[in-house]
Amino acid sequence: MLLIENSITDDLYQKCVEELNEKLSQRCWMSSSLDWGPDVKKGVNGSCLVTPVSNNIHYFLEKELKSLFPKHRKLEFNYYVWQPQSGISWHSDNVSGRSFGGTLYLNEEWFPNDGGWFIWEDENGHHTILPRKKFLVVNDNGEPHCVTPVTFGFRFTIQIWGFL
């Protein structure tokens, strides 16, 4: 697991947050309740909303982040709005054709009692991260992981997929 503080510039962070805020009032969102398989929804009652970033934001994210990622041919970036009670059960991102998965945190601040903890397991045991502004997690080894249910507020992220 790659863990990167301050992964994007303040300017790009602001552009992402502004676009996300614009999209929140648009009818462009898909629900995890309809799209995700039952294995990753087990024990999770809430729904996560998903929509692609614009081509403009995609360009800037790729420009700033591509050197941090494992080998890939194509990148996909999506905004995720983790609503109260949303999360994702233990799973691995090992999917044919995919080289890695990543999460870029967008909340200005996040508190421990708000849930939404990222937990993963590797050969050294279990590890936990509380979302932090501009923090990037890259699952480069297919480690099993989950996100605990959000208990309060909305957890905003950009989910990143690298494809071979």
mmCIF file of C-alpha atoms in Angstrom:
data_model
loop_
_atom_site.group_PDB
_atom_site.id
_atom_site.type_symbol
_atom_site.label_atom_id
_atom_site.label_comp_id
_atom_site.label_asym_id
_atom_site.label_seq_id
_atom_site.Cartn_x
_atom_site.Cartn_y
_atom_site.Cartn_z
ATOM 1 C CA MET A 1 0.000 0.000 0.000
ATOM 2 C CA LEU A 2 1.407 3.384 -0.989
ATOM 3 C CA LEU A 3 0.522 6.254 1.369
ATOM 4 C CA ILE A 4 1.147 9.773 0.086
ATOM 5 C CA GLU A 5 0.577 13.023 2.016
ATOM 6 C CA ASN A 6 -0.332 16.207 0.105
ATOM 7 C CA SER A 7 -0.507 14.281 -3.160
ATOM 8 C CA ILE A 8 -1.950 17.141 -5.227
ATOM 9 C CA THR A 9 -1.439 20.907 -5.250
ATOM 10 C CA ASP A 10 -3.784 23.224 -3.363
ATOM 11 C CA ASP A 11 -4.926 24.637 -6.713
ATOM 12 C CA LEU A 12 -5.964 21.233 -8.062
ATOM 13 C CA TYR A 13 -7.603 20.345 -4.761
ATOM 14 C CA GLN A 14 -9.737 23.508 -5.032
ATOM 15 C CA LYS A 15 -10.668 22.681 -8.638
ATOM 16 C CA CYS A 16 -11.745 19.163 -7.619
ATOM 17 C CA VAL A 17 -13.831 20.423 -4.687
ATOM 18 C CA GLU A 18 -15.464 23.109 -6.824
ATOM 19 C CA GLU A 19 -16.390 20.611 -9.534
ATOM 20 C CA LEU A 20 -17.661 18.115 -6.965
ATOM 21 C CA ASN A 21 -19.849 20.811 -5.377
ATOM 22 C CA GLU A 22 -21.273 21.705 -8.813
ATOM 23 C CA LYS A 23 -22.041 18.060 -9.554
ATOM 24 C CA LEU A 24 -23.838 17.566 -6.225
ATOM 25 C CA SER A 25 -26.909 19.363 -7.607
ATOM 26 C CA GLN A 26 -26.847 17.561 -10.970
ATOM 27 C CA ARG A 27 -28.591 14.337 -11.961
ATOM 28 C CA CYS A 28 -25.399 12.540 -12.896
ATOM 29 C CA TRP A 29 -24.976 10.120 -9.991
ATOM 30 C CA MET A 30 -25.092 6.338 -9.886
ATOM 31 C CA SER A 31 -25.746 4.422 -6.645
ATOM 32 C CA SER A 32 -23.594 1.620 -5.249
ATOM 33 C CA SER A 33 -26.843 -0.079 -4.222
ATOM 34 C CA LEU A 34 -27.564 -0.671 -7.905
ATOM 35 C CA ASP A 35 -24.077 -1.161 -9.315
ATOM 36 C CA TRP A 36 -21.841 -2.897 -6.786
ATOM 37 C CA GLY A 37 -21.946 -6.660 -6.325
ATOM 38 C CA PRO A 38 -23.339 -8.258 -3.174
ATOM 39 C CA ASP A 39 -19.874 -9.256 -1.919
ATOM 40 C CA VAL A 40 -18.817 -5.635 -1.279
ATOM 41 C CA LYS A 41 -22.192 -4.584 0.157
ATOM 42 C CA LYS A 42 -22.355 -7.308 2.809
ATOM 43 C CA GLY A 43 -23.174 -5.686 6.170
ATOM 44 C CA VAL A 44 -23.402 -2.191 4.617
ATOM 45 C CA ASN A 45 -26.827 -0.529 4.622
ATOM 46 C CA GLY A 46 -26.076 2.828 3.012
ATOM 47 C CA SER A 47 -25.390 3.849 -0.560
ATOM 48 C CA CYS A 48 -22.340 5.505 -2.086
ATOM 49 C CA LEU A 49 -22.909 7.849 -5.028
ATOM 50 C CA VAL A 50 -20.523 7.767 -8.010
ATOM 51 C CA THR A 51 -19.916 10.023 -11.024
ATOM 52 C CA PRO A 52 -16.922 10.546 -13.310
ATOM 53 C CA VAL A 53 -14.700 13.600 -13.001
ATOM 54 C CA SER A 54 -14.744 15.960 -15.997
ATOM 55 C CA ASN A 55 -12.194 15.597 -18.789
ATOM 56 C CA ASN A 56 -10.542 18.795 -17.532
ATOM 57 C CA ILE A 57 -10.087 17.484 -13.967
ATOM 58 C CA HIS A 58 -9.022 14.094 -15.345
ATOM 59 C CA TYR A 59 -6.243 15.801 -17.316
ATOM 60 C CA PHE A 60 -4.907 17.703 -14.295
ATOM 61 C CA LEU A 61 -5.144 14.698 -11.947
ATOM 62 C CA GLU A 62 -3.303 12.499 -14.411
ATOM 63 C CA LYS A 63 -0.633 15.153 -14.945
ATOM 64 C CA GLU A 64 0.039 15.558 -11.201
ATOM 65 C CA LEU A 65 -0.346 11.939 -10.074
ATOM 66 C CA LYS A 66 0.702 9.567 -12.865
ATOM 67 C CA SER A 67 4.325 9.321 -11.695
ATOM 68 C CA LEU A 68 3.114 8.086 -8.277
ATOM 69 C CA PHE A 69 1.170 5.154 -9.725
ATOM 70 C CA PRO A 70 2.296 1.646 -10.654
ATOM 71 C CA LYS A 71 2.576 0.799 -14.343
ATOM 72 C CA HIS A 72 -0.656 1.491 -16.190
ATOM 73 C CA ARG A 73 -1.964 2.205 -19.672
ATOM 74 C CA LYS A 74 -5.154 4.051 -18.772
ATOM 75 C CA LEU A 75 -6.518 5.876 -15.705
ATOM 76 C CA GLU A 76 -10.095 6.326 -14.527
ATOM 77 C CA PHE A 77 -11.144 8.920 -11.923
ATOM 78 C CA ASN A 78 -14.564 9.054 -10.246
ATOM 79 C CA TYR A 79 -16.020 11.207 -7.495
ATOM 80 C CA TYR A 80 -17.517 9.174 -4.660
ATOM 81 C CA VAL A 81 -19.953 10.604 -2.128
ATOM 82 C CA TRP A 82 -20.046 8.240 0.836
ATOM 83 C CA GLN A 83 -23.417 8.945 2.442
ATOM 84 C CA PRO A 84 -24.287 8.057 6.056
ATOM 85 C CA GLN A 85 -24.248 4.275 6.570
ATOM 86 C CA SER A 86 -22.292 3.725 3.332
ATOM 87 C CA GLY A 87 -19.056 1.801 3.303
ATOM 88 C CA ILE A 88 -17.574 -1.195 1.536
ATOM 89 C CA SER A 89 -17.026 -4.712 2.859
ATOM 90 C CA TRP A 90 -13.701 -6.535 2.839
ATOM 91 C CA HIS A 91 -12.544 -7.131 -0.719
ATOM 92 C CA SER A 92 -9.534 -7.048 -2.997
ATOM 93 C CA ASP A 93 -9.167 -4.819 -6.057
ATOM 94 C CA ASN A 94 -7.565 -7.661 -8.029
ATOM 95 C CA VAL A 95 -9.639 -7.583 -11.180
ATOM 96 C CA SER A 96 -8.419 -8.749 -14.568
ATOM 97 C CA GLY A 97 -6.916 -5.873 -16.533
ATOM 98 C CA ARG A 98 -6.611 -3.590 -13.517
ATOM 99 C CA SER A 99 -3.140 -2.687 -12.196
ATOM 100 C CA PHE A 100 -4.161 -0.773 -9.045
ATOM 101 C CA GLY A 101 -6.873 1.085 -7.171
ATOM 102 C CA GLY A 102 -6.469 4.350 -5.312
ATOM 103 C CA THR A 103 -8.328 6.817 -3.108
ATOM 104 C CA LEU A 104 -7.758 10.562 -2.915
ATOM 105 C CA TYR A 105 -9.466 12.167 0.092
ATOM 106 C CA LEU A 106 -11.257 15.490 -0.453
ATOM 107 C CA ASN A 107 -12.838 16.391 2.901
ATOM 108 C CA GLU A 108 -11.313 19.485 4.478
ATOM 109 C CA GLU A 109 -11.434 17.657 7.825
ATOM 110 C CA TRP A 110 -12.748 14.341 9.111
ATOM 111 C CA PHE A 111 -13.229 13.135 12.667
ATOM 112 C CA PRO A 112 -12.765 9.629 14.118
ATOM 113 C CA ASN A 113 -16.414 9.356 15.222
ATOM 114 C CA ASP A 114 -17.565 10.078 11.647
ATOM 115 C CA GLY A 115 -16.678 6.512 10.556
ATOM 116 C CA GLY A 116 -15.374 5.996 7.037
ATOM 117 C CA TRP A 117 -12.071 4.518 8.222
ATOM 118 C CA PHE A 118 -9.951 2.818 5.546
ATOM 119 C CA ILE A 119 -8.630 -0.520 6.845
ATOM 120 C CA TRP A 120 -6.316 -2.913 5.043
ATOM 121 C CA GLU A 121 -4.404 -6.059 5.808
ATOM 122 C CA ASP A 122 -0.923 -7.022 4.678
ATOM 123 C CA GLU A 123 1.796 -9.397 5.880
ATOM 124 C CA ASN A 124 2.331 -7.145 8.930
ATOM 125 C CA GLY A 125 -1.299 -7.218 10.088
ATOM 126 C CA HIS A 126 -4.131 -4.692 9.963
ATOM 127 C CA HIS A 127 -3.665 -0.959 9.381
ATOM 128 C CA THR A 128 -6.139 1.916 9.604
ATOM 129 C CA ILE A 129 -6.288 5.386 8.102
ATOM 130 C CA LEU A 130 -8.642 8.216 8.921
ATOM 131 C CA PRO A 131 -9.380 10.322 5.805
ATOM 132 C CA ARG A 132 -7.179 13.435 5.516
ATOM 133 C CA LYS A 133 -7.316 16.257 2.977
ATOM 134 C CA LYS A 134 -5.250 15.501 -0.183
ATOM 135 C CA PHE A 135 -4.046 12.159 1.250
ATOM 136 C CA LEU A 136 -3.654 9.449 -1.404
ATOM 137 C CA VAL A 137 -3.801 5.707 -0.785
ATOM 138 C CA VAL A 138 -2.711 3.444 -3.659
ATOM 139 C CA ASN A 139 -3.429 -0.263 -3.369
ATOM 140 C CA ASP A 140 -0.534 -1.469 -5.504
ATOM 141 C CA ASN A 141 -0.409 -5.056 -4.205
ATOM 142 C CA GLY A 142 -4.081 -6.039 -4.147
ATOM 143 C CA GLU A 143 -4.256 -6.061 -0.344
ATOM 144 C CA PRO A 144 -7.683 -6.859 1.107
ATOM 145 C CA HIS A 145 -9.357 -3.754 2.514
ATOM 146 C CA CYS A 146 -12.649 -2.154 3.546
ATOM 147 C CA VAL A 147 -14.210 1.187 4.484
ATOM 148 C CA THR A 148 -16.177 1.275 7.725
ATOM 149 C CA PRO A 149 -19.682 2.761 7.468
ATOM 150 C CA VAL A 150 -19.880 6.541 7.575
ATOM 151 C CA THR A 151 -21.733 7.579 10.722
ATOM 152 C CA PHE A 152 -22.065 11.316 10.168
ATOM 153 C CA GLY A 153 -21.806 13.701 7.222
ATOM 154 C CA PHE A 154 -20.550 12.929 3.755
ATOM 155 C CA ARG A 155 -17.128 11.449 2.985
ATOM 156 C CA PHE A 156 -15.828 12.788 -0.349
ATOM 157 C CA THR A 157 -13.180 10.965 -2.371
ATOM 158 C CA ILE A 158 -11.868 10.484 -5.857
ATOM 159 C CA GLN A 159 -11.500 6.789 -6.602
ATOM 160 C CA ILE A 160 -8.796 5.957 -9.107
ATOM 161 C CA TRP A 161 -8.387 2.849 -11.223
ATOM 162 C CA GLY A 162 -5.294 2.004 -13.252
ATOM 163 C CA PHE A 163 -5.727 -0.339 -16.199
ATOM 164 C CA LEU A 164 -3.088 -2.334 -18.052
#
